[in-house]
Coordinates of N, CA and C in Angstrom, one line a residue:
M1 N 5.4 10.0 16.0 CA 4.7 10.3 14.7 C 5.7 10.0 13.6
A2 N 5.2 9.4 12.6 CA 6.0 9.0 11.4 C 6.5 10.3 10.7
T3 N 7.8 10.3 10.3 CA 8.3 11.4 9.6 C 7.9 11.3 8.1
L4 N 7.6 12.5 7.6 CA 7.2 12.5 6.2 C 8.2 12.0 5.2
K5 N 9.5 12.3 5.5 CA 10.5 11.9 4.6 C 10.7 10.4 4.7
T6 N 10.7 9.8 5.9 CA 10.9 8.4 6.0 C 9.7 7.6 5.3
M7 N 8.5 8.1 5.5 CA 7.3 7.5 4.9 C 7.4 7.6 3.4
A8 N 7.8 8.7 2.9 CA 7.9 8.9 1.4 C 8.9 7.9 0.9
L9 N 10.0 7.7 1.5 CA 11.0 6.7 1.1 C 10.5 5.3 1.1
Q10 N 9.7 5.0 2.1 CA 9.1 3.6 2.2 C 8.1 3.4 1.1
L11 N 7.3 4.4 0.8 CA 6.3 4.3 -0.3 C 7.0 4.2 -1.6
E12 N 8.1 4.9 -1.8 CA 8.9 4.7 -3.1 C 9.4 3.3 -3.2
E13 N 9.9 2.8 -2.1 CA 10.4 1.4 -2.1 C 9.3 0.4 -2.4
L14 N 8.2 0.7 -1.8 CA 7.0 -0.2 -2.1 C 6.6 -0.2 -3.6
E15 N 6.6 1.0 -4.2 CA 6.3 1.1 -5.6 C 7.3 0.4 -6.4
R16 N 8.6 0.5 -6.1 CA 9.6 -0.1 -6.9 C 9.5 -1.7 -6.8
E17 N 9.2 -2.2 -5.6 CA 9.1 -3.6 -5.4 C 7.8 -4.2 -6.2
L18 N 6.7 -3.4 -6.1 CA 5.6 -3.9 -6.9 C 5.9 -3.9 -8.4
Q19 N 6.6 -2.9 -8.9 CA 7.0 -2.9 -10.3 C 7.9 -4.1 -10.6
A20 N 8.9 -4.3 -9.7 CA 9.8 -5.4 -10.0 C 9.1 -6.8 -10.0
L21 N 8.1 -6.9 -9.3 CA 7.3 -8.2 -9.3 C 6.3 -8.3 -10.4
G22 N 6.2 -7.2 -11.2 CA 5.2 -7.2 -12.3 C 3.8 -7.0 -11.8
L23 N 3.6 -6.4 -10.6 CA 2.3 -6.2 -10.1 C 1.8 -4.8 -10.3
W24 N 2.6 -3.9 -10.9 CA 2.2 -2.5 -11.1 C 1.5 -2.4 -12.4
Q25 N 0.3 -1.8 -12.4 CA -0.5 -1.7 -13.6 C -0.3 -0.3 -14.3
T26 N -0.5 -0.3 -15.6 CA -0.4 0.9 -16.4 C -1.8 1.6 -16.5
E27 N -2.8 0.9 -16.4 CA -4.2 1.5 -16.5 C -4.9 1.5 -15.1
S28 N -5.4 2.6 -14.8 CA -6.2 2.8 -13.6 C -7.5 2.1 -13.6
P29 N -7.9 1.6 -12.5 CA -9.3 1.1 -12.4 C -10.3 2.2 -12.6
T30 N -11.5 1.9 -12.9 CA -12.5 3.0 -13.1 C -12.8 3.7 -11.8
L31 N -13.4 4.9 -11.9 CA -13.8 5.6 -10.7 C -14.7 4.8 -9.8
K32 N -15.6 4.1 -10.4 CA -16.5 3.3 -9.6 C -15.7 2.2 -8.8
Q33 N -14.7 1.6 -9.5 CA -13.9 0.6 -8.8 C -13.1 1.3 -7.7
L34 N -12.7 2.5 -7.8 CA -11.9 3.2 -6.8 C -12.7 3.7 -5.7
S35 N -14.0 3.6 -5.8 CA -14.9 4.2 -4.8 C -15.5 3.2 -3.8
S36 N -14.9 2.0 -3.8 CA -15.4 1.0 -2.8 C -15.3 1.5 -1.4
R37 N -16.3 1.1 -0.6 CA -16.3 1.5 0.8 C -15.8 0.4 1.7
E38 N -15.5 -0.8 1.1 CA -15.0 -1.9 1.9 C -13.6 -1.7 2.3
P39 N -13.2 -2.2 3.4 CA -11.8 -2.2 3.8 C -10.9 -2.8 2.7
F40 N -9.8 -2.1 2.3 CA -8.9 -2.6 1.3 C -9.6 -2.8 -0.1
S41 N -10.8 -2.3 -0.2 CA -11.6 -2.4 -1.4 C -11.7 -3.9 -1.9
V42 N -11.8 -4.8 -0.9 CA -11.8 -6.2 -1.2 C -12.9 -6.7 -2.1
D43 N -14.0 -5.9 -2.2 CA -15.1 -6.3 -3.1 C -14.8 -6.0 -4.6
I44 N -13.7 -5.2 -4.9 CA -13.5 -4.8 -6.2 C -12.1 -4.9 -6.7
L45 N -11.1 -4.5 -5.8 CA -9.7 -4.5 -6.2 C -8.9 -5.6 -5.7
T46 N -7.8 -6.0 -6.4 CA -6.9 -6.9 -5.9 C -6.0 -6.2 -4.8
P47 N -5.4 -7.0 -4.0 CA -4.5 -6.3 -2.9 C -3.5 -5.4 -3.5
Q48 N -2.8 -5.8 -4.6 CA -1.8 -4.9 -5.2 C -2.5 -3.7 -5.9
Q49 N -3.7 -3.8 -6.4 CA -4.4 -2.7 -6.9 C -4.7 -1.7 -5.8
W50 N -5.1 -2.1 -4.7 CA -5.4 -1.2 -3.5 C -4.1 -0.5 -3.1
L51 N -3.0 -1.2 -3.1 CA -1.7 -0.5 -2.7 C -1.4 0.6 -3.8
Q52 N -1.5 0.2 -5.1 CA -1.1 1.1 -6.1 C -2.1 2.3 -6.3
W53 N -3.3 2.0 -6.2 CA -4.3 3.1 -6.6 C -5.0 3.8 -5.4
I54 N -4.9 3.2 -4.2 CA -5.5 3.8 -3.1 C -4.4 4.2 -2.0
F55 N -3.7 3.3 -1.5 CA -2.8 3.5 -0.4 C -1.7 4.5 -0.8
I56 N -0.9 4.1 -1.8 CA 0.3 4.9 -2.1 C -0.2 6.3 -2.5
P57 N -1.2 6.5 -3.4 CA -1.6 7.9 -3.7 C -2.1 8.7 -2.5
K58 N -2.9 8.1 -1.7 CA -3.4 8.9 -0.5 C -2.3 9.2 0.5
M59 N -1.4 8.3 0.7 CA -0.3 8.6 1.6 C 0.6 9.7 1.0
G60 N 0.8 9.5 -0.3 CA 1.7 10.5 -1.0 C 1.1 11.9 -1.0
A61 N -0.3 12.0 -1.2 CA -0.9 13.3 -1.1 C -0.8 13.9 0.2
L62 N -0.9 13.2 1.3 CA -0.7 13.7 2.6 C 0.7 14.2 2.8
I63 N 1.7 13.5 2.3 CA 3.1 13.9 2.4 C 3.3 15.2 1.6
E64 N 2.8 15.2 0.4 CA 3.0 16.4 -0.5 C 2.4 17.6 0.1
A65 N 1.3 17.5 0.8 CA 0.6 18.6 1.4 C 1.1 18.9 2.7
N66 N 2.1 18.1 3.2 CA 2.8 18.4 4.5 C 1.8 18.2 5.6
H67 N 0.8 17.3 5.4 CA -0.2 17.1 6.5 C 0.4 16.0 7.4
G68 N -0.2 15.9 8.5 CA 0.2 14.8 9.4 C -0.3 13.5 8.8
L69 N 0.5 12.4 9.1 CA 0.1 11.1 8.6 C -0.7 10.4 9.6
P70 N -1.6 9.4 9.1 CA -2.3 8.6 10.1 C -1.3 7.9 11.0
S71 N -1.7 7.6 12.2 CA -0.8 7.0 13.1 C -1.4 5.7 13.6
G72 N -0.5 4.7 13.9 CA -0.9 3.5 14.6 C -1.7 2.5 13.7
F73 N -1.5 2.6 12.4 CA -2.3 1.7 11.5 C -1.5 0.4 11.3
E74 N -2.2 -0.6 10.8 CA -1.5 -1.9 10.5 C -2.2 -2.5 9.2
V75 N -1.5 -2.4 8.1 CA -2.0 -3.0 6.9 C -1.4 -4.4 6.6
T76 N -0.2 -4.6 7.2 CA 0.5 -5.9 7.0 C -0.3 -7.2 7.2
P77 N -1.1 -7.3 8.3 CA -1.8 -8.5 8.6 C -2.7 -8.9 7.4
Y78 N -3.4 -7.9 6.8 CA -4.3 -8.2 5.7 C -3.4 -8.9 4.5
F79 N -2.3 -8.2 4.2 CA -1.5 -8.7 3.1 C -0.8 -10.1 3.4
E80 N -0.5 -10.3 4.7 CA 0.1 -11.6 5.0 C -1.0 -12.7 4.8
Q81 N -2.2 -12.4 5.1 CA -3.3 -13.3 4.9 C -3.6 -13.6 3.5
V82 N -3.7 -12.6 2.7 CA -4.1 -12.8 1.3 C -3.0 -13.3 0.4
W83 N -1.7 -13.1 0.8 CA -0.6 -13.5 0.1 C 0.2 -14.6 0.7
Q84 N -0.5 -15.4 1.6 CA 0.2 -16.5 2.3 C 0.7 -17.5 1.4
Q85 N 0.2 -17.7 0.2 CA 0.6 -18.7 -0.8 C 1.5 -18.0 -1.8
Q86 N 2.0 -16.8 -1.6 CA 2.9 -16.1 -2.5 C 4.2 -15.8 -1.9
P87 N 5.1 -16.7 -1.8 CA 6.4 -16.5 -1.1 C 7.2 -15.4 -1.9
G88 N 7.0 -15.2 -3.1 CA 7.7 -14.2 -3.9 C 7.4 -12.8 -3.5
Y89 N 6.3 -12.6 -2.7 CA 5.9 -11.3 -2.2 C 6.5 -10.9 -0.9
A90 N 7.5 -11.7 -0.4 CA 8.1 -11.5 0.9 C 8.6 -10.1 1.1
N91 N 9.3 -9.6 0.1 CA 9.9 -8.2 0.2 C 8.8 -7.2 0.3
V92 N 7.7 -7.3 -0.4 CA 6.6 -6.4 -0.2 C 6.1 -6.4 1.2
L93 N 5.9 -7.6 1.8 CA 5.5 -7.7 3.2 C 6.5 -7.0 4.1
T94 N 7.7 -7.2 3.9 CA 8.8 -6.5 4.7 C 8.6 -5.0 4.6
I95 N 8.4 -4.5 3.5 CA 8.3 -3.0 3.3 C 7.0 -2.6 4.0
L96 N 5.9 -3.3 3.9 CA 4.7 -3.0 4.6 C 4.8 -3.0 6.1
Q97 N 5.6 -4.0 6.6 CA 5.9 -4.0 8.0 C 6.6 -2.8 8.5
R98 N 7.6 -2.3 7.7 CA 8.3 -1.1 8.0 C 7.4 0.1 8.0
I99 N 6.5 0.1 7.0 CA 5.5 1.3 7.0 C 4.6 1.2 8.2
D100 N 4.1 0.0 8.6 CA 3.3 -0.1 9.8 C 4.1 0.4 11.0
Q101 N 5.3 -0.1 11.1 CA 6.2 0.3 12.3 C 6.4 1.8 12.3
E102 N 6.6 2.4 11.2 CA 6.8 3.9 11.1 C 5.5 4.6 11.5
S103 N 4.4 4.1 11.3 CA 3.1 4.7 11.7 C 2.9 4.7 13.2
H104 N 3.7 3.9 13.9 CA 3.6 3.8 15.3 C 4.6 4.7 16.1
K105 N 5.4 5.4 15.3 CA 6.4 6.3 15.9 C 5.8 7.6 16.3

């Protein structure tokens, strides 16, 4: 099972990398945009928006509440597919791979 501390550090690193790439937004999408039922909110949000406004906050909330984290998930394949023409996002993909790996512990 992933440790809360390790996952928190990975999420912080992910946030810093998104900011460094200029992918971090200052304004939140609307509540309607955040309520998509599609995987990765593909019908409404960009991949980086999903990371910033859905994934990081939900994982962070679980960590803060000291709840168990989801186990055995894989988000990296989706991002490898949608960002295959974005070589500048390689560090984000590496961080996501580590998050996936941590979820399998």
